[in-house]
Coordinates of C-alpha atoms in Angstrom, one line a residue:
M142 CA -49.6 -15.9 67.8
N143 CA -45.9 -16.8 68.7
E144 CA -44.6 -13.0 67.4
H145 CA -42.0 -13.6 70.3
L146 CA -39.9 -16.0 68.0
T147 CA -38.1 -15.4 64.6
R148 CA -39.9 -16.4 61.5
K149 CA -37.8 -19.3 61.4
T150 CA -37.8 -20.4 64.2
R151 CA -41.8 -20.2 64.5
E152 CA -41.5 -22.9 61.9
Y153 CA -39.4 -25.1 64.1
L154 CA -42.7 -25.7 66.7
L155 CA -43.7 -27.7 64.0
L156 CA -41.3 -30.5 65.0
P157 CA -41.5 -33.5 67.7
P158 CA -40.9 -32.4 71.1
E159 CA -37.3 -34.3 71.7
E160 CA -36.5 -33.2 68.3
R161 CA -37.5 -28.9 69.0
A162 CA -35.8 -29.5 72.0
L163 CA -32.3 -30.1 70.5
M164 CA -32.8 -27.4 68.3
C165 CA -32.1 -25.4 71.4
Y166 CA -28.5 -26.0 71.5
R167 CA -28.1 -25.0 67.5
D168 CA -25.8 -22.1 66.5
V169 CA -27.6 -19.5 66.5
W170 CA -26.2 -15.5 65.6
V171 CA -27.2 -12.6 67.5
P172 CA -25.8 -10.0 67.2
H173 CA -22.4 -8.8 69.3
P174 CA -23.0 -5.3 70.3
Y175 CA -19.6 -5.4 71.3
G176 CA -18.0 -6.6 68.3
T177 CA -19.9 -3.7 65.9
A178 CA -16.8 -1.7 66.0
L179 CA -14.8 -4.3 65.8
T180 CA -16.5 -6.0 62.6
E181 CA -16.1 -2.0 61.0
C182 CA -12.8 -2.2 61.9
A183 CA -12.6 -5.6 60.0
K184 CA -14.4 -4.7 57.1
L185 CA -12.0 -1.7 56.1
L186 CA -9.4 -3.6 56.6
V187 CA -10.3 -6.6 54.1
S188 CA -11.0 -3.5 51.6
L189 CA -8.0 -1.9 51.3
P190 CA -5.9 -2.1 48.8
R191 CA -2.7 -5.0 48.1
V192 CA 0.1 -2.8 48.4
K193 CA 4.3 -4.6 49.6
A194 CA 2.9 -4.5 52.9
N195 CA -0.2 -5.2 54.3
P196 CA -1.1 -4.5 57.6
G197 CA -2.6 -6.8 60.3
M198 CA -4.8 -6.5 62.7
A199 CA -4.9 -8.2 66.6
V200 CA -7.7 -9.3 68.2
I201 CA -7.9 -9.9 72.4
G202 CA -10.3 -10.7 75.1
A203 CA -10.9 -12.5 78.4
P204 CA -11.8 -16.7 77.1
G205 CA -15.3 -16.6 76.6
V206 CA -16.3 -13.4 75.7
G207 CA -17.5 -14.2 71.9
K208 CA -14.2 -13.7 70.1
S209 CA -14.1 -17.0 68.5
R210 CA -17.5 -16.8 66.9
L211 CA -17.5 -13.5 66.0
A212 CA -14.1 -14.4 63.4
Q213 CA -16.1 -17.4 62.4
R214 CA -18.7 -16.0 61.7
W215 CA -16.8 -13.6 59.7
S216 CA -15.5 -15.8 57.3
E217 CA -18.9 -17.6 57.2
E218 CA -20.1 -14.1 55.8
S219 CA -17.8 -13.4 53.3
F220 CA -17.4 -17.3 51.9
S221 CA -21.7 -16.6 51.6
D222 CA -21.4 -12.7 50.4
K223 CA -23.4 -11.4 53.1
G224 CA -22.9 -8.6 55.4
G225 CA -20.8 -5.7 52.7
W226 CA -17.6 -7.7 52.8
A227 CA -14.8 -6.7 50.0
G228 CA -13.3 -9.6 49.9
K229 CA -13.3 -13.2 51.5
V230 CA -11.7 -14.0 54.7
M231 CA -10.6 -17.3 55.7
Y232 CA -10.7 -18.5 59.3
I233 CA -7.8 -21.6 60.7
D234 CA -8.5 -22.3 64.2
L235 CA -4.9 -22.9 66.5
S236 CA -6.0 -24.8 69.0
N237 CA -6.4 -27.9 66.4
R238 CA -2.9 -29.7 67.7
K239 CA -3.4 -32.6 65.5
K240 CA -3.1 -30.3 62.7
G241 CA 0.1 -28.5 64.4
V242 CA 0.7 -24.8 64.9
D243 CA 2.8 -24.1 61.8
L244 CA 1.3 -21.3 60.3
E245 CA 2.0 -21.7 57.2
K246 CA 1.3 -25.3 56.7
R247 CA -1.7 -24.7 58.2
F248 CA -2.8 -22.0 56.0
L249 CA -2.1 -23.5 52.5
Q250 CA -3.5 -26.9 54.3
E251 CA -6.0 -25.3 54.3
L252 CA -6.9 -23.3 50.9
G253 CA -6.1 -26.4 49.1
M254 CA -9.2 -28.3 50.5
I255 CA -11.2 -25.0 49.4
V256 CA -9.6 -25.0 45.9
R257 CA -9.1 -28.2 44.9
G258 CA -10.7 -30.9 47.9
K259 CA -6.8 -31.4 49.1
A260 CA -4.0 -29.4 50.9
Y261 CA -1.4 -28.1 49.0
T262 CA 2.3 -28.7 50.1
F263 CA 5.5 -26.5 50.2
S264 CA 6.1 -27.7 45.9
P265 CA 7.2 -24.9 44.2
R266 CA 4.3 -25.3 41.5
D267 CA 1.8 -26.0 45.0
Y268 CA 2.8 -23.2 45.9
A269 CA 2.4 -20.6 42.8
E270 CA -0.4 -22.1 42.5
A271 CA -1.6 -21.5 46.0
Q272 CA -1.2 -18.0 45.7
Q273 CA -2.9 -18.0 42.5
A274 CA -5.6 -18.9 43.9
V275 CA -5.5 -16.1 46.6
R276 CA -6.2 -13.1 44.3
R277 CA -8.7 -15.4 41.9
L278 CA -11.2 -16.4 44.8
N279 CA -10.3 -12.7 45.9
I280 CA -9.3 -14.2 49.4
R281 CA -8.5 -10.9 51.2
A282 CA -7.2 -11.7 54.5
V283 CA -6.6 -14.9 57.8
I284 CA -7.6 -15.3 60.5
F285 CA -5.8 -17.5 62.7
D286 CA -7.8 -17.6 65.7
E287 CA -6.3 -19.1 69.5
A288 CA -2.8 -17.7 68.7
H289 CA -2.1 -17.0 72.0
G290 CA 0.9 -18.5 74.2
L291 CA 2.6 -20.1 70.9
D292 CA 5.7 -19.6 72.2
R293 CA 5.4 -21.4 75.0
R294 CA 4.3 -24.2 72.8
V295 CA 7.3 -24.2 69.9
T296 CA 10.7 -23.8 69.9
S297 CA 12.4 -20.7 69.2
Q298 CA 13.3 -21.5 65.9
R299 CA 9.5 -22.5 65.1
L300 CA 8.7 -19.2 66.5
H301 CA 10.7 -17.0 64.6
N302 CA 9.4 -18.7 62.4
M303 CA 6.2 -18.4 62.9
F304 CA 6.9 -14.6 62.7
E305 CA 8.6 -15.2 59.5
A306 CA 5.6 -16.2 58.1
L307 CA 3.1 -13.4 59.4
K308 CA 5.2 -11.7 57.8
G309 CA 5.1 -13.3 54.8
F310 CA 1.7 -13.8 54.3
S311 CA 1.2 -9.2 54.7
N312 CA 4.1 -9.3 51.5
Q313 CA 2.8 -9.2 48.0
D314 CA 3.2 -12.0 47.1
W315 CA 0.6 -13.1 48.9
G316 CA -0.8 -10.0 49.8
L317 CA -2.8 -10.8 52.4
N318 CA -4.1 -8.6 56.3
V319 CA -3.4 -11.2 59.0
I320 CA -5.5 -10.8 61.6
L321 CA -4.8 -12.3 65.3
C322 CA -7.0 -13.8 67.7
G323 CA -5.9 -14.9 71.2
T324 CA -6.1 -13.8 74.9
N325 CA -4.0 -11.2 76.5
E326 CA -1.2 -13.5 76.2
L327 CA -1.3 -13.0 72.6
Q328 CA -0.3 -8.6 72.8
D329 CA 3.1 -10.7 75.6
M330 CA 3.5 -13.0 72.2
L331 CA 3.8 -9.5 69.6
E332 CA 6.0 -8.1 71.2
L333 CA 9.0 -10.6 71.2
D334 CA 9.6 -9.3 68.2
D335 CA 9.9 -5.6 67.1
Q336 CA 8.9 -5.9 63.1
I337 CA 5.9 -7.5 64.5
Q338 CA 4.6 -5.6 66.8
S339 CA 5.3 -2.3 64.5
R340 CA 2.6 -4.0 62.8
Y341 CA 0.7 -5.2 65.5
G342 CA 0.4 -2.4 67.9
H343 CA -1.3 -0.1 66.7
R344 CA -4.1 -2.2 65.2
T345 CA -4.5 -3.9 68.7
T346 CA -8.3 -3.7 70.0
E347 CA -10.1 -5.5 72.9
L348 CA -13.6 -7.7 73.1
P349 CA -14.4 -6.2 76.8
E350 CA -16.0 -8.4 78.9
W351 CA -19.6 -8.9 79.6
K352 CA -21.1 -6.8 82.1
N353 CA -23.9 -7.6 84.5
D354 CA -25.5 -4.1 81.9
N355 CA -28.7 -3.0 79.5
L356 CA -26.4 -4.5 77.0
L357 CA -26.7 -8.1 78.2
A358 CA -30.1 -7.8 78.8
S359 CA -30.7 -6.8 75.1
F360 CA -28.5 -10.1 73.6
I361 CA -30.6 -12.0 76.1
A362 CA -33.7 -10.8 74.8
S363 CA -32.9 -11.1 71.4
F364 CA -31.2 -14.5 71.7
M365 CA -34.6 -16.2 73.5
C366 CA -36.0 -14.9 69.7
Y367 CA -34.6 -17.7 68.7
M368 CA -35.6 -20.6 71.4
P369 CA -38.4 -22.8 69.7
L370 CA -40.3 -22.3 72.9
R371 CA -44.1 -22.2 72.8
L372 CA -44.4 -19.5 75.2
P373 CA -42.6 -16.4 75.5
S374 CA -40.3 -15.9 78.9
E375 CA -39.7 -13.0 81.3
V376 CA -36.4 -12.4 81.0
S377 CA -36.2 -9.3 81.0
S378 CA -36.2 -8.3 84.8
T379 CA -33.1 -7.8 87.0
I380 CA -34.1 -10.9 88.9
F381 CA -33.5 -13.1 85.7
R382 CA -30.6 -11.1 84.8
D383 CA -28.6 -11.1 87.7
K384 CA -29.2 -14.6 88.2
L385 CA -27.8 -15.7 85.0
Y386 CA -25.0 -13.6 85.4
E387 CA -24.7 -14.8 88.8
L388 CA -24.6 -18.8 88.1
A389 CA -21.6 -18.0 85.1
S390 CA -18.9 -15.9 87.6
P391 CA -15.9 -16.8 87.5
A392 CA -14.5 -19.7 89.2
R393 CA -12.8 -19.8 92.1
V394 CA -9.6 -21.5 92.8
G395 CA -8.2 -22.7 95.9
A396 CA -8.9 -24.6 99.2
K397 CA -12.5 -26.2 100.4
T398 CA -12.0 -24.2 103.7
Q399 CA -15.2 -21.8 104.6
K400 CA -13.2 -19.9 107.1
G401 CA -10.5 -17.8 106.3
K402 CA -10.4 -19.0 102.8
K403 CA -9.1 -17.0 100.1
Y404 CA -10.4 -17.0 96.4
K405 CA -8.2 -16.2 93.7
V406 CA -10.6 -14.7 90.6
R407 CA -9.8 -15.5 87.5
S408 CA -12.0 -13.0 85.4
K409 CA -14.1 -9.8 86.8
C410 CA -17.0 -10.7 84.3
S411 CA -18.7 -13.2 83.5
S412 CA -19.0 -15.5 80.4
L413 CA -20.7 -15.2 77.3
R414 CA -20.2 -18.5 76.3
T415 CA -21.2 -20.2 80.3
M416 CA -24.5 -17.8 80.2
I417 CA -25.6 -19.2 76.3
D418 CA -25.1 -23.0 77.5
I419 CA -27.5 -22.1 80.8
L420 CA -30.1 -20.4 78.5
K421 CA -29.8 -23.0 75.6
E422 CA -29.7 -26.1 78.5
A423 CA -33.0 -24.3 80.3
C424 CA -34.4 -23.8 76.9
R425 CA -33.9 -27.0 75.7
Y426 CA -35.3 -28.4 79.1
A427 CA -38.7 -26.1 79.2
V428 CA -39.6 -27.5 75.9
I429 CA -39.3 -31.5 77.4
S430 CA -41.3 -30.7 81.0
G431 CA -43.8 -28.9 78.5
E432 CA -43.5 -25.9 80.5
E433 CA -43.0 -24.0 77.3
Y434 CA -41.5 -20.9 79.1
I435 CA -37.8 -20.5 81.1
D436 CA -37.4 -17.8 84.1
V437 CA -34.9 -17.9 87.3
V438 CA -35.8 -21.1 89.4
S439 CA -35.0 -22.6 84.9
L440 CA -31.4 -21.3 85.1
Q441 CA -30.3 -22.9 88.3
T442 CA -31.8 -26.3 87.4
A443 CA -30.2 -26.0 83.8
A444 CA -26.9 -25.0 85.9
D445 CA -27.7 -27.8 88.5
R446 CA -27.9 -30.6 85.8
L447 CA -24.7 -29.1 83.9
H448 CA -23.3 -29.9 86.6
G449 CA -24.6 -33.3 86.7
K450 CA -26.9 -32.3 89.7
A451 CA -30.6 -34.2 89.2
D452 CA -33.4 -34.1 90.5
A453 CA -34.5 -37.3 91.2
Q454 CA -38.7 -36.0 91.5
A455 CA -37.6 -33.5 87.9
L456 CA -36.7 -36.9 86.5
L457 CA -39.4 -39.2 87.6
I458 CA -42.2 -36.8 85.9
Q459 CA -39.8 -36.1 83.0
N460 CA -39.3 -40.0 81.6
A461 CA -43.5 -40.1 82.4
R462 CA -44.3 -37.6 80.5
I463 CA -42.1 -39.6 78.0
T464 CA -43.7 -42.4 78.2
M465 CA -47.6 -41.7 78.0
A466 CA -46.7 -39.5 74.4
T467 CA -45.0 -42.4 72.7
S468 CA -47.1 -44.8 74.8
E469 CA -50.3 -42.7 72.8

C-alpha cells in the first residue's frame, strides 16, 4: 500500500487534505545526477590539510540548474555530520543586499551567529576569537553563493578589497577553502585579477543545464516519491516528460507580433527550478481536488495557475468539495 512513496512521506497521508497539500511544497532533497561528481570534488577539497595557501573552487551554472541548493546541501550535511564530510562548510548567500557584499564582514557576521549568537566585529579581540573558532569547530570551507556580477555592484576599490579577502581566507591565518558559486559572469569576474585567476581558474567547474533525457526522467521519478499523493502517477512516459520540459522552457523576449518575430532565447535548456515548481503545484492541487495523482493535464493546469490563469469551473468544484468536507 502506497509503496510509491518514501516511508516518511507515507506518514503525511494521515494529515488532513489541506495540511497534506501544503506538504507538497516542503523542501525535499533528491540526489542531483549532475552534482555527484561535483560533490566529490568539494569533499576532496575540504579533506585536504590546512596549508599556507589553501586551494579554492568555483562552481558556475545557468540560473535554475540547482547549484545553490546543491551548495546549501553541502553545508547542511557537513554541520550535521552526514555525507562523509571531513569538516564543516559554511554557506553565505551574497544576494541579500541588506547584509552587503563585503566578504570578510559577512563571514564574521555569519560565524559569530554560529559561535556566540551575535556577529563578530573587526576588533582585534573578535578577529582573533573568530580565527580560533574556525579551527575549534573544524570549519574547513566557506561557500559564497551568488558571487557573480559583484564587479558591477561595487566600486573598483571594494572589488580590490574583495579579492584581497579571498586571498586572506585561503592563507594560513584562516586556513579556509573558499568555494564561489554563480552564473557564467563569475568566470569573467575572476579573470579581472591574475592572482585570483591562478587560484580558481584550474578549479572552475560547471554544473550542466538539464536536458530532456533519461537523467531527467530518473530525477522526476525520485522526486515524486516525496509527494504525499495516495495514488501513483505515471510520470515515466515520454509524453509527461516532454510536457514538463516544454512548460519550463526558457522565456522568449521581444515584440508580440506573430509574423516575422525573432525571439531571443536566454537558454537552450529548461530550468530545474521551474520544473519543480510546476510539479509541486500539480501535486498540491491533486490533493485538494481529490484526484490524488498527476498527469499531463495536471501539469498544464498547474502552469496556468502559476501564471494566474484560473479555471472557473475547477475552482467551483474545488470550493464545493472543501465546503462539503468542512460541514461534515
